Coordinates of C-alpha atoms in Angstrom, one line a residue:
Chain A
M30 CA 0.0 0.0 0.0
F31 CA 3.1 2.1 -0.1
S32 CA 3.2 4.3 -3.0
N33 CA 6.5 3.0 -4.1
F34 CA 5.2 -0.3 -4.0
K35 CA 2.5 0.2 -6.4
K36 CA 5.0 1.8 -8.7
T37 CA 6.9 -1.7 -8.5
T38 CA 3.9 -3.5 -9.0
M39 CA 3.0 -1.4 -11.9
V40 CA 6.4 -1.8 -13.8
A41 CA 6.1 -5.6 -13.3
K42 CA 2.6 -5.8 -14.7
I43 CA 3.6 -3.7 -17.9
I44 CA 7.1 -6.5 -17.8
K45 CA 4.8 -9.4 -17.5
R46 CA 2.4 -8.1 -20.3
T47 CA 5.3 -7.8 -23.0
L48 CA 6.4 -11.2 -21.9
I49 CA 2.5 -12.7 -22.6
T50 CA 2.1 -11.0 -25.7
T51 CA 5.0 -11.9 -27.4
N52 CA 5.0 -15.7 -26.4
S53 CA 1.3 -16.8 -26.6
K54 CA -0.1 -14.1 -29.4
Q55 CA -2.4 -12.5 -26.9
R56 CA -4.2 -15.6 -26.0
I57 CA -3.8 -15.3 -22.5
F58 CA -3.3 -11.4 -21.4
K59 CA -4.1 -9.0 -18.3
V60 CA -6.8 -6.4 -18.9
Q61 CA -5.3 -3.2 -18.1
D62 CA -8.1 -0.7 -18.4
Q63 CA -11.5 0.1 -19.7
E64 CA -10.2 0.7 -23.2
D65 CA -8.0 -2.3 -23.3
F66 CA -11.1 -4.3 -22.4
N67 CA -13.4 -2.9 -24.7
K68 CA -10.9 -3.5 -27.4
H69 CA -9.5 -6.9 -26.5
V70 CA -12.3 -8.5 -25.1
L71 CA -15.6 -6.8 -26.3
N72 CA -14.5 -6.4 -30.1
S73 CA -12.7 -9.8 -29.8
K74 CA -13.3 -12.2 -32.5
E75 CA -12.3 -14.7 -30.6
P76 CA -14.3 -15.9 -27.6
V77 CA -12.9 -15.0 -24.3
V78 CA -13.3 -16.2 -21.0
I79 CA -12.6 -13.4 -18.6
D80 CA -11.1 -14.6 -15.2
F81 CA -11.9 -11.6 -12.5
F82 CA -9.7 -12.2 -10.1
A83 CA -7.9 -10.5 -6.9
T84 CA -4.4 -10.4 -5.7
W85 CA -5.6 -11.1 -2.1
C86 CA -7.8 -14.0 -3.0
G87 CA -6.0 -17.3 -2.4
P88 CA -8.5 -19.5 -4.4
C89 CA -7.9 -17.4 -7.6
K90 CA -4.2 -18.1 -7.4
V91 CA -5.0 -21.7 -7.4
L92 CA -7.4 -21.5 -10.4
L93 CA -5.3 -19.6 -12.6
P94 CA -2.8 -22.1 -13.7
R95 CA -5.5 -24.5 -14.5
L96 CA -7.3 -22.0 -16.6
E97 CA -4.5 -21.7 -18.1
K98 CA -3.8 -25.0 -19.1
V99 CA -7.2 -25.7 -20.1
I100 CA -7.3 -22.2 -22.4
E101 CA -3.8 -23.5 -23.8
E102 CA -5.2 -27.0 -25.5
Y103 CA -7.2 -24.4 -27.5
N104 CA -4.7 -23.4 -29.7
G105 CA -5.9 -19.5 -30.0
E106 CA -9.5 -20.9 -30.9
I107 CA -10.1 -18.7 -27.0
N108 CA -8.5 -16.1 -25.5
L109 CA -8.5 -15.8 -21.8
A110 CA -8.3 -12.3 -20.3
K111 CA -7.8 -11.3 -16.6
V112 CA -8.8 -8.6 -15.0
D113 CA -7.6 -7.9 -11.3
I114 CA -10.8 -6.4 -10.0
D115 CA -9.0 -4.0 -7.8
D116 CA -7.3 -2.2 -10.7
N117 CA -10.4 -2.3 -13.0
V118 CA -13.2 -1.9 -10.1
D119 CA -15.6 -0.3 -12.8
I120 CA -15.6 -3.5 -14.9
A121 CA -16.1 -5.6 -11.9
M122 CA -19.0 -3.6 -11.0
D123 CA -20.6 -3.4 -14.3
Y124 CA -20.3 -7.4 -14.6
G125 CA -21.7 -7.5 -11.4
I126 CA -18.9 -9.4 -9.8
T127 CA -19.3 -10.2 -6.1
V128 CA -17.2 -12.9 -5.3
V129 CA -13.6 -13.9 -6.7
P130 CA -12.9 -15.7 -8.7
E131 CA -15.7 -15.7 -11.1
L132 CA -15.4 -16.4 -15.0
I133 CA -17.6 -14.7 -17.5
A134 CA -17.4 -17.0 -21.1
M135 CA -18.0 -14.3 -24.0
K136 CA -18.4 -14.0 -27.3
N137 CA -19.0 -11.0 -29.6
G138 CA -19.2 -8.9 -26.2
K139 CA -22.0 -10.9 -25.4
V140 CA -22.1 -13.1 -21.8
Q141 CA -22.5 -16.6 -22.5
G142 CA -21.9 -18.2 -19.2
K143 CA -20.8 -17.6 -15.7
I144 CA -19.2 -19.5 -13.3
I145 CA -18.1 -18.6 -9.4
G146 CA -15.4 -19.8 -7.3
L147 CA -12.6 -22.6 -7.7
Q148 CA -13.2 -25.1 -10.2
D149 CA -11.5 -28.5 -10.9
E150 CA -9.8 -29.1 -14.4
D151 CA -12.9 -30.8 -15.4
K152 CA -15.4 -28.1 -14.7
L153 CA -13.1 -25.9 -16.6
K154 CA -12.9 -27.7 -19.6
T155 CA -17.0 -27.8 -19.8
F156 CA -17.4 -24.5 -19.4
V157 CA -14.6 -23.5 -22.0
S158 CA -16.0 -26.3 -24.5
K159 CA -19.6 -24.6 -24.1
L160 CA -18.1 -21.6 -25.1
V161 CA -16.4 -22.9 -28.3
E162 CA -19.4 -24.7 -28.9
A163 CA -21.6 -21.5 -28.9
K164 CA -19.3 -20.5 -31.7
T165 CA -20.3 -23.0 -34.0
E166 CA -23.8 -22.3 -33.4
Chain B
M16 CA -33.5 -2.8 -7.6
A17 CA -35.2 0.5 -9.5
P18 CA -33.1 3.4 -9.3
I19 CA -34.4 5.4 -6.4
V20 CA -34.8 9.2 -6.8
S21 CA -34.2 11.9 -4.4
S22 CA -37.5 13.4 -2.8
G23 CA -37.0 16.9 -3.3
Q24 CA -35.1 20.1 -5.0
Y25 CA -31.7 18.3 -4.3
D26 CA -29.5 15.6 -6.0
Y27 CA -29.7 13.1 -3.1
D28 CA -31.7 12.9 0.4
L29 CA -28.7 12.2 2.2
L30 CA -24.9 13.0 1.5
V31 CA -22.3 11.3 3.6
I32 CA -18.7 12.7 4.0
G33 CA -16.5 9.7 5.0
G34 CA -16.6 6.0 4.1
G35 CA -15.9 4.7 7.2
S36 CA -17.9 2.4 10.0
G37 CA -20.3 5.3 11.1
G38 CA -20.6 7.0 7.8
L39 CA -21.2 3.6 5.4
A40 CA -23.6 2.3 8.4
C41 CA -25.8 5.3 8.6
A42 CA -25.8 5.2 4.4
K43 CA -26.9 1.8 4.4
E44 CA -29.4 2.1 6.7
A45 CA -31.0 5.3 4.6
T46 CA -31.1 3.4 1.8
G47 CA -33.1 1.0 3.1
F48 CA -35.7 3.5 4.3
G49 CA -35.9 4.1 0.7
K50 CA -33.7 7.1 0.7
K51 CA -31.3 8.3 -2.4
V52 CA -28.0 8.3 -0.7
V53 CA -24.3 9.2 -1.9
V54 CA -20.8 8.6 0.3
L55 CA -17.8 10.6 -0.6
D56 CA -14.7 9.2 0.5
F57 CA -11.1 10.3 0.2
V58 CA -7.8 9.2 2.2
I59 CA -5.3 12.2 2.1
P60 CA -1.9 10.5 1.9
S61 CA 0.0 10.3 5.5
E62 CA 3.2 12.2 5.7
R63 CA 4.9 9.0 4.9
G64 CA 2.9 8.4 1.6
T65 CA 0.4 5.6 2.6
T66 CA -3.0 5.8 1.5
W67 CA -5.9 3.3 1.7
G68 CA -9.3 2.3 0.1
I69 CA -12.6 2.6 1.4
G70 CA -13.7 1.2 4.6
G71 CA -12.0 4.1 7.1
T72 CA -9.8 4.0 10.1
C73 CA -11.0 0.8 11.6
V74 CA -10.8 -1.6 8.5
N75 CA -7.6 -0.1 7.2
V76 CA -5.3 1.5 9.9
G77 CA -6.8 0.4 12.8
C78 CA -8.9 -2.2 14.9
I79 CA -8.7 -4.5 12.4
P80 CA -4.9 -4.6 11.5
K81 CA -3.7 -4.0 14.8
K82 CA -6.1 -7.1 16.0
L83 CA -4.2 -9.1 13.5
M84 CA -1.1 -8.1 14.4
H85 CA -1.3 -8.7 18.1
Q86 CA -3.1 -12.3 16.9
A87 CA 0.7 -12.7 15.3
A88 CA 2.5 -11.6 18.6
L89 CA 0.1 -14.1 20.3
L90 CA 1.0 -16.7 18.1
G91 CA 4.4 -16.3 18.8
E92 CA 3.9 -16.8 22.5
S93 CA 1.9 -19.8 21.8
L94 CA 4.5 -21.2 19.9
H95 CA 6.9 -21.3 22.7
E96 CA 4.4 -22.6 25.4
A97 CA 3.3 -25.3 23.1
R98 CA 6.7 -27.1 24.0
S99 CA 5.5 -27.4 27.4
Y100 CA 2.1 -29.0 26.2
G101 CA 4.4 -31.8 24.5
W102 CA 4.6 -30.4 20.9
N103 CA 8.1 -30.6 19.4
V104 CA 8.5 -27.3 18.2
P105 CA 12.4 -26.5 16.3
N106 CA 14.3 -24.3 18.0
S107 CA 14.9 -22.6 15.1
I108 CA 11.6 -20.6 14.7
S109 CA 11.9 -17.5 12.8
F110 CA 9.1 -14.5 12.1
N111 CA 9.2 -12.4 8.2
W112 CA 7.7 -9.1 9.0
E113 CA 7.0 -9.0 5.1
S114 CA 4.7 -12.1 5.4
L115 CA 2.6 -10.6 8.3
V116 CA 2.2 -7.3 6.7
E117 CA 1.0 -9.3 3.3
A118 CA -1.3 -11.3 4.8
V119 CA -2.7 -8.1 6.6
Q120 CA -2.9 -6.2 3.5
N121 CA -4.5 -8.8 1.8
H122 CA -7.1 -9.1 4.3
I123 CA -8.0 -5.4 4.2
K124 CA -8.2 -5.1 0.7
S125 CA -11.0 -7.9 0.2
V126 CA -12.8 -6.2 2.9
N127 CA -12.3 -2.9 0.9
W128 CA -13.8 -5.2 -1.9
V129 CA -16.8 -6.3 0.1
T130 CA -17.8 -2.9 1.1
R131 CA -17.6 -1.8 -2.7
V132 CA -19.7 -4.8 -3.4
Q133 CA -22.2 -4.0 -0.5
L134 CA -22.7 -0.1 -1.6
R135 CA -23.5 -1.5 -5.3
D136 CA -26.2 -3.9 -4.0
K137 CA -27.5 -1.2 -1.8
N138 CA -27.7 1.2 -4.5
I139 CA -25.6 3.8 -2.8
E140 CA -23.4 5.8 -4.8
Y141 CA -19.7 6.1 -4.1
V142 CA -17.5 9.1 -5.2
N143 CA -13.7 8.5 -4.4
G144 CA -13.6 12.5 -3.8
H145 CA -12.5 14.9 -0.8
G146 CA -15.5 16.6 0.6
V147 CA -15.5 20.4 0.9
F148 CA -18.6 22.6 2.2
E149 CA -20.1 25.0 -0.1
D150 CA -23.0 25.9 1.9
A151 CA -25.5 24.2 4.2
H152 CA -26.9 21.9 1.5
T153 CA -23.8 21.6 -1.0
V154 CA -20.7 19.8 -1.2
V155 CA -17.8 19.7 -3.7
A156 CA -16.3 16.7 -4.0
K157 CA -12.6 17.3 -5.1
M158 CA -11.1 14.1 -6.9
K159 CA -7.7 12.9 -7.1
N160 CA -7.4 14.0 -11.0
G161 CA -8.1 17.6 -10.2
K162 CA -11.8 17.3 -10.9
E163 CA -14.7 18.4 -9.2
R164 CA -18.0 17.6 -9.0
R165 CA -20.8 19.9 -7.1
I166 CA -23.5 17.8 -5.1
T167 CA -26.5 18.8 -3.1
A168 CA -28.4 17.1 -0.5
K169 CA -31.3 17.5 1.8
D170 CA -29.6 16.0 4.9
I171 CA -25.7 15.8 5.3
L172 CA -23.9 13.5 7.5
I173 CA -19.9 14.2 8.5
A174 CA -18.5 11.1 9.3
V175 CA -14.9 12.0 8.4
G176 CA -13.3 10.5 11.4
G177 CA -9.6 11.6 12.5
R178 CA -6.1 11.2 11.9
P179 CA -3.0 10.6 14.0
H180 CA -1.6 14.0 15.4
Y181 CA 2.0 14.8 15.1
P182 CA 3.7 16.5 17.7
D183 CA 5.4 19.6 17.0
F184 CA 9.5 18.8 17.1
P185 CA 12.1 19.1 14.9
G186 CA 12.3 15.8 12.4
C187 CA 9.1 14.9 13.5
K188 CA 6.7 15.0 10.2
E189 CA 10.2 14.1 8.2
Y190 CA 11.5 10.9 9.9
C191 CA 8.4 9.4 12.4
I192 CA 6.0 7.1 11.3
T193 CA 2.2 6.6 12.8
S194 CA -0.6 4.0 13.1
D195 CA -1.7 5.0 9.3
D196 CA 1.8 3.6 8.1
I197 CA 3.0 0.5 10.5
F198 CA 0.6 -1.8 9.3
S199 CA 1.7 -1.4 5.6
L200 CA 5.7 -1.0 6.6
S201 CA 7.3 -2.7 3.6
T202 CA 10.6 -3.4 5.8
P203 CA 10.9 -5.0 9.4
P204 CA 10.6 -1.8 12.1
G205 CA 13.4 -3.0 13.8
N206 CA 14.0 -1.2 17.4
T207 CA 11.3 1.0 17.4
L208 CA 10.3 3.9 19.8
V209 CA 6.9 4.7 20.5
I210 CA 6.0 7.8 21.4
G211 CA 2.9 8.3 23.7
A212 CA 0.9 5.7 25.9
G213 CA -2.6 5.9 24.9
Y214 CA -4.2 2.6 23.9
I215 CA -2.7 3.0 20.1
G216 CA 1.0 3.4 21.4
L217 CA 0.8 0.9 24.2
E218 CA -0.7 -2.0 21.4
C219 CA 1.8 -1.2 19.0
A220 CA 4.7 -1.5 21.1
G221 CA 3.0 -4.6 22.7
F222 CA 2.7 -6.3 19.1
L223 CA 6.1 -5.5 18.0
R224 CA 7.7 -6.8 21.1
G225 CA 5.9 -10.1 20.9
L226 CA 7.2 -10.2 17.1
G227 CA 10.7 -9.9 18.2
Y228 CA 11.6 -6.3 18.0
E229 CA 12.9 -4.1 20.7
A230 CA 10.1 -1.7 21.6
T231 CA 10.3 1.5 24.0
V232 CA 7.1 3.6 25.0
M233 CA 8.3 7.4 25.9
V234 CA 5.2 8.7 28.0
R235 CA 4.9 12.5 28.9
S236 CA 2.8 12.2 31.7
V237 CA 0.3 9.3 31.9
I238 CA -0.3 5.9 30.4
L239 CA -3.4 4.9 29.5
R240 CA -5.5 8.3 30.5
G241 CA -9.3 7.6 31.5
F242 CA -8.8 3.9 32.0
D243 CA -8.6 2.6 35.8
R244 CA -5.1 2.9 37.5
D245 CA -5.1 -0.2 39.2
M246 CA -5.6 -1.9 35.9
V247 CA -3.1 0.4 34.1
N248 CA -0.2 -0.3 36.6
L249 CA -0.6 -4.0 36.0
V250 CA -0.7 -3.6 32.1
Q251 CA 2.3 -1.6 31.9
A252 CA 4.0 -4.5 34.8
E253 CA 3.2 -7.2 32.2
M254 CA 4.6 -5.2 29.2
E255 CA 7.7 -4.6 31.1
E256 CA 8.2 -8.1 31.9
K257 CA 7.7 -8.8 28.4
G258 CA 10.5 -6.7 27.7
V259 CA 9.0 -3.6 26.4
K260 CA 10.9 -0.4 27.9
F261 CA 9.4 2.7 29.5
L262 CA 10.7 6.3 29.4
I263 CA 8.3 8.3 31.7
G264 CA 8.0 11.9 32.4
K265 CA 9.9 12.5 28.8
T266 CA 9.0 14.7 26.0
P267 CA 10.8 14.5 22.5
T268 CA 12.4 17.6 21.2
K269 CA 14.3 16.1 17.9
V270 CA 14.4 13.2 15.7
S271 CA 17.3 13.4 12.8
K272 CA 18.7 10.8 10.9
Q273 CA 22.2 9.5 11.3
P274 CA 24.6 8.5 8.6
N275 CA 24.3 4.9 9.6
G276 CA 20.4 5.2 8.7
K277 CA 19.6 5.0 12.1
L278 CA 17.0 7.8 14.1
L279 CA 19.0 9.7 16.7
V280 CA 16.0 10.9 19.1
E281 CA 16.5 13.7 21.6
W282 CA 14.2 13.7 24.5
L283 CA 13.8 16.3 27.7
G284 CA 13.7 14.6 30.6
N285 CA 14.6 15.3 34.5
K286 CA 16.0 19.1 32.8
V287 CA 18.8 17.5 30.7
I288 CA 18.4 16.1 27.2
E289 CA 19.0 12.5 26.9
Q290 CA 19.0 10.4 23.6
G291 CA 19.1 7.0 21.9
E292 CA 19.1 5.4 18.4
F293 CA 16.4 3.7 17.3
D294 CA 15.5 2.1 13.7
T295 CA 11.8 3.7 13.8
V296 CA 9.9 6.4 15.6
L297 CA 6.3 5.7 15.7
V298 CA 4.3 8.7 17.2
A299 CA 0.9 8.1 18.6
T300 CA -0.1 11.1 20.5
G301 CA -3.2 11.4 19.9
R302 CA -5.7 12.0 16.9
K303 CA -7.0 14.7 15.1
A304 CA -10.5 15.4 13.8
L305 CA -10.7 16.0 10.3
S306 CA -12.9 18.7 10.3
K307 CA -10.7 22.1 9.2
E308 CA -10.3 20.2 5.7
L309 CA -14.5 20.5 5.5
N310 CA -14.3 23.7 5.2
P311 CA -16.9 24.1 8.3
L312 CA -17.8 27.8 8.0
A313 CA -19.2 27.8 4.7
A314 CA -22.0 25.8 6.0
G315 CA -22.1 27.8 9.1
L316 CA -20.7 25.2 11.3
E317 CA -19.5 25.7 14.6
V318 CA -16.3 23.4 15.8
H319 CA -15.4 23.4 19.4
P320 CA -12.3 25.6 19.8
E321 CA -10.3 23.0 21.6
S322 CA -10.8 19.9 20.3
G323 CA -11.5 21.0 16.4
K324 CA -14.7 18.8 17.0
F325 CA -18.3 19.0 16.3
T326 CA -20.7 19.3 19.7
V327 CA -24.0 17.6 18.9
N328 CA -27.2 17.2 19.9
A329 CA -28.7 14.1 19.3
E330 CA -26.0 13.5 16.4
Q331 CA -27.7 17.2 14.8
T332 CA -25.2 20.0 14.7
N333 CA -25.7 23.3 14.9
V334 CA -26.8 23.7 11.5
P335 CA -30.0 21.7 11.5
N336 CA -29.8 19.5 8.5
I337 CA -26.2 18.8 9.4
Y338 CA -25.4 16.0 11.4
A339 CA -22.5 13.9 12.9
V340 CA -21.5 10.8 14.1
G341 CA -18.1 9.0 14.8
D342 CA -14.6 10.2 15.7
V343 CA -15.7 14.0 14.7
L344 CA -17.7 13.9 17.9
H345 CA -16.6 16.2 20.7
E346 CA -16.1 14.2 23.8
R347 CA -17.5 11.2 22.6
P348 CA -15.6 7.5 22.9
E349 CA -13.8 7.2 19.2
L350 CA -14.8 3.3 18.7
T351 CA -16.1 1.9 15.7
P352 CA -19.0 0.1 17.2
V353 CA -20.1 3.3 18.7
A354 CA -19.9 5.1 15.3
I355 CA -21.9 2.3 13.4
Q356 CA -24.8 2.4 16.4
A357 CA -25.1 5.7 16.5
G358 CA -25.2 6.0 12.3
K359 CA -28.0 3.2 12.2
L360 CA -30.2 5.1 15.2
L361 CA -29.6 8.5 13.5
A362 CA -30.9 6.9 9.9
A363 CA -33.9 5.3 11.7
R364 CA -34.9 8.5 13.6
L365 CA -34.5 10.6 10.6
Y366 CA -36.4 8.5 7.8
N367 CA -38.3 6.0 9.5
G368 CA -39.7 7.4 12.6
G369 CA -37.2 6.2 15.2
K370 CA -37.1 7.6 18.3
E371 CA -34.3 5.8 19.8
H372 CA -31.2 7.8 20.9
M373 CA -27.5 6.7 21.0
D374 CA -26.9 5.6 24.7
Y375 CA -23.0 6.7 24.9
D376 CA -22.9 5.5 28.6
N377 CA -21.7 1.9 29.5
V378 CA -19.8 1.3 26.2
A379 CA -17.6 -1.6 26.8
T380 CA -13.9 -1.9 25.3
T381 CA -10.5 -3.7 25.1
V382 CA -7.0 -2.6 25.1
F383 CA -5.2 -5.3 22.7
S384 CA -2.0 -5.2 25.2
P385 CA 0.0 -8.2 25.3
L386 CA -2.1 -9.3 28.1
E387 CA -5.5 -7.9 27.2
Y388 CA -7.4 -5.2 29.3
G389 CA -11.3 -5.0 28.7
C390 CA -13.7 -2.6 30.8
V391 CA -17.0 -1.5 30.9
G392 CA -18.5 1.3 33.2
L393 CA -16.6 3.7 35.5
T394 CA -13.5 3.4 36.6
E395 CA -13.0 3.2 40.5
D396 CA -12.3 7.1 40.7
E397 CA -15.0 8.1 38.3
A398 CA -17.0 6.2 41.0
I399 CA -15.7 7.8 43.7
N400 CA -15.9 11.2 42.3
R401 CA -19.4 10.5 41.1
F402 CA -20.8 8.8 44.6
T403 CA -17.6 9.2 47.3
E404 CA -15.9 6.5 48.5
D405 CA -18.2 5.8 51.0
K406 CA -21.2 4.7 48.9
I407 CA -19.1 2.6 46.8
E408 CA -17.9 -1.2 47.4
V409 CA -14.9 -2.8 44.9
Y410 CA -14.6 -6.0 44.6
H411 CA -11.4 -7.6 43.5
A412 CA -9.4 -10.7 43.0
Y413 CA -5.9 -11.8 41.4
Y414 CA -6.7 -15.0 39.2
K415 CA -5.0 -17.9 37.5
P416 CA -5.9 -19.1 34.3
T417 CA -5.7 -22.7 34.2
E418 CA -3.5 -23.2 31.0
F419 CA -1.2 -20.6 32.4
F420 CA -0.1 -23.5 34.7
I421 CA 1.6 -25.7 32.7
P422 CA 3.9 -23.2 30.5
Q423 CA 4.3 -21.0 33.8
K424 CA 3.2 -18.4 32.0
N425 CA 3.1 -15.5 34.4
V426 CA -0.4 -15.0 36.5
K427 CA 0.9 -11.8 38.5
N428 CA -0.9 -9.4 36.5
C429 CA -4.3 -11.3 36.2
Y430 CA -6.7 -9.2 37.8
L431 CA -10.2 -8.2 37.7
K432 CA -12.5 -5.5 39.9
V433 CA -15.8 -4.8 40.0
I434 CA -17.2 -1.7 41.7
T435 CA -20.7 -1.4 42.8
L436 CA -23.0 1.0 45.0
L437 CA -22.3 -0.2 48.5
E438 CA -26.1 -0.4 48.9
A439 CA -28.2 -3.6 48.2
P440 CA -28.7 -4.8 45.9
Q441 CA -25.5 -3.0 44.9
K442 CA -25.7 -2.4 41.4
V443 CA -22.7 -2.7 39.2
L444 CA -21.3 0.4 38.1
G445 CA -18.0 -0.6 36.6
M446 CA -16.2 -4.3 35.5
H447 CA -12.2 -4.5 34.9
F448 CA -10.6 -7.5 33.5
I449 CA -6.9 -8.3 32.5
G450 CA -6.0 -11.5 31.0
P451 CA -6.3 -13.3 27.6
Q452 CA -9.2 -12.8 25.5
A453 CA -10.3 -9.9 27.5
G454 CA -12.6 -8.5 25.0
E455 CA -14.3 -11.7 24.8
V456 CA -15.0 -11.6 28.4
I457 CA -15.8 -7.9 28.9
Q458 CA -18.3 -8.2 25.9
G459 CA -21.0 -10.5 27.6
Y460 CA -20.9 -8.5 30.7
A461 CA -21.8 -5.1 29.1
A462 CA -25.0 -6.6 28.0
A463 CA -25.5 -7.6 31.4
L464 CA -24.4 -4.0 32.9
K465 CA -27.1 -2.3 30.3
S466 CA -29.5 -4.5 31.7
G467 CA -28.8 -3.3 35.3
L468 CA -26.6 -6.1 36.8
T469 CA -26.3 -6.0 40.6
F470 CA -23.3 -7.9 42.6
E471 CA -26.1 -9.9 43.7
H472 CA -26.9 -11.2 40.1
L473 CA -23.5 -11.9 39.5
K474 CA -22.9 -13.8 42.7
N475 CA -26.4 -16.0 42.0
T476 CA -24.5 -16.9 38.6
V477 CA -23.1 -19.9 38.1
G478 CA -19.7 -20.1 36.5
I479 CA -18.8 -22.0 33.4
H480 CA -15.3 -24.0 34.7
P481 CA -12.7 -23.9 33.9
T482 CA -12.8 -20.5 32.1
I483 CA -11.7 -17.0 33.1
S484 CA -14.8 -15.3 33.0
E485 CA -16.3 -17.2 35.7
E486 CA -13.6 -15.5 37.9
F487 CA -16.3 -12.6 37.9
T488 CA -19.1 -14.8 39.7
R489 CA -16.5 -15.8 42.2
V490 CA -14.9 -12.9 43.2
G491 CA -15.8 -11.7 47.0
I492 CA -12.9 -10.0 48.5
T493 CA -13.7 -6.1 49.2
K494 CA -11.0 -3.7 48.6
R495 CA -12.3 -1.9 51.8
S496 CA -11.3 -5.5 53.9
G497 CA -7.8 -5.4 53.3
E498 CA -8.1 -9.1 52.8
D499 CA -5.3 -10.5 50.2
P500 CA -6.9 -11.0 46.9
T501 CA -4.4 -13.3 45.6
P502 CA -5.6 -16.7 45.3
Q503 CA -3.7 -20.1 46.9
S504 CA -1.3 -21.8 45.0
C505 CA 0.7 -25.0 45.2
C506 CA 4.0 -23.6 44.5
S507 CA 6.1 -20.7 43.2

């Protein structure tokens, strides 16, 4: 909560973002702000799973690697947008986030499904596959 | 929920300045009665640049982080005691300050988030801006980015609370930290001087010592002013036995930074200047209400010339549509639950025909010193002043918590006191308790006191054995009798 502490985390964020974009063609990325959200989530051509998380949330930390693994299996067919609810309060409020982690499945800017809380890999697979199937409809 | 429309010529029915315990409680209650409410909350960074989220002092830099750090200290003590109960605890147990700070801050952030969600769910508008009065119905919210928003409301609630006061000596603002900073301090505090011996100073010194840091408390005159003297002496004794040093009758005169990075503190004591070197200096010499920052004159508000706080009648200020709750009130206890209760009752009176007023008497409280001190009602001195010595009875006892025997913990300072009227049925005026979990012990007795507890009731109550709280049902020795209040023991 120290101001310099915040600065370091911001720097870390920027570095992380660059690494992710170069390595995985933006399949998995962290949302920076509303503009970023509009551009890469709402207007995304691919379906997007939005992971609303908080840095202080233990279950969120457990969920993320499982989720990334499932998303990566889709080879770019589907994107994962990570939204830190403290950095993006308004986005979280707009989507009625109450408890984290919460996943929202989105296609063409429309919410296809939601799932709240820590999930096992099977549940995540089902959730993501439903979104992919929604694409072919 | 359908959007709520304000009922008159104003933007809102109620505008609350300050998103702390009192302000939020009143805001939530008011929307429950169908009112359109906006809450302004803004944290002016501390001298060291610390800021925090919504929720006010208690959640961010007060009760919550303090209790968590106190718990961290108690756990350290328990780890050592565990050995005597058969646990094989390695000799090399160590403590990591950064991990504690991270855990505490994560908890606070989660509470901040829950607060935001509650505001949304209750349809309360939240503005992250510093509220300044323009007139009795208009407040300008000044945002971080320099933007301003003018908001009007029929009623306005001032719930801005207070912030630590910096005493006036060279180097104070530059080098000292306060309770605003300690709970998010990014590096271990090390050898710490705490200036001020109110409950905040004692609690900070207590948990820092418990976490393994050297801690010294500098006291100008009295330790824990306003609390019962017998109890305070024991709190101090216990802290000293745990290694906290006390410098009594000293006033700081200067703090400067040494080439080695340490802080050199100079103080006046016994007409000579003395000095000492510390890693951290924490000032806890009282708190100052944030009333001036509101530009109160613009609304015609009067503040008390000495305290700078608002004098209220049933939470109403001298301006009829402006109310105040919490730590900005003159001569009212600065306690979160007091602010919450006052805020809720105020909303019920304003918007739901409520008649009940806040009762500021007999509010229980606890000092989370290493050995906790909980109390409700009058101190012995207050009882004597109010009723004279001849008209009161003081029952007292030292006691030995069962779980203290095996690890041979110090029982010398486990003490309690019940102050009653002398005349039957001996109405209880005050109860004081030093021991583990003092807050948990005293809370129930506070309800009893509210219900007109007498000493007779207490005597007729069957205790739960073996607990420490049951000691209140066993106490029978009066101070007047001169009998020894120490219990029998097998050894020591």
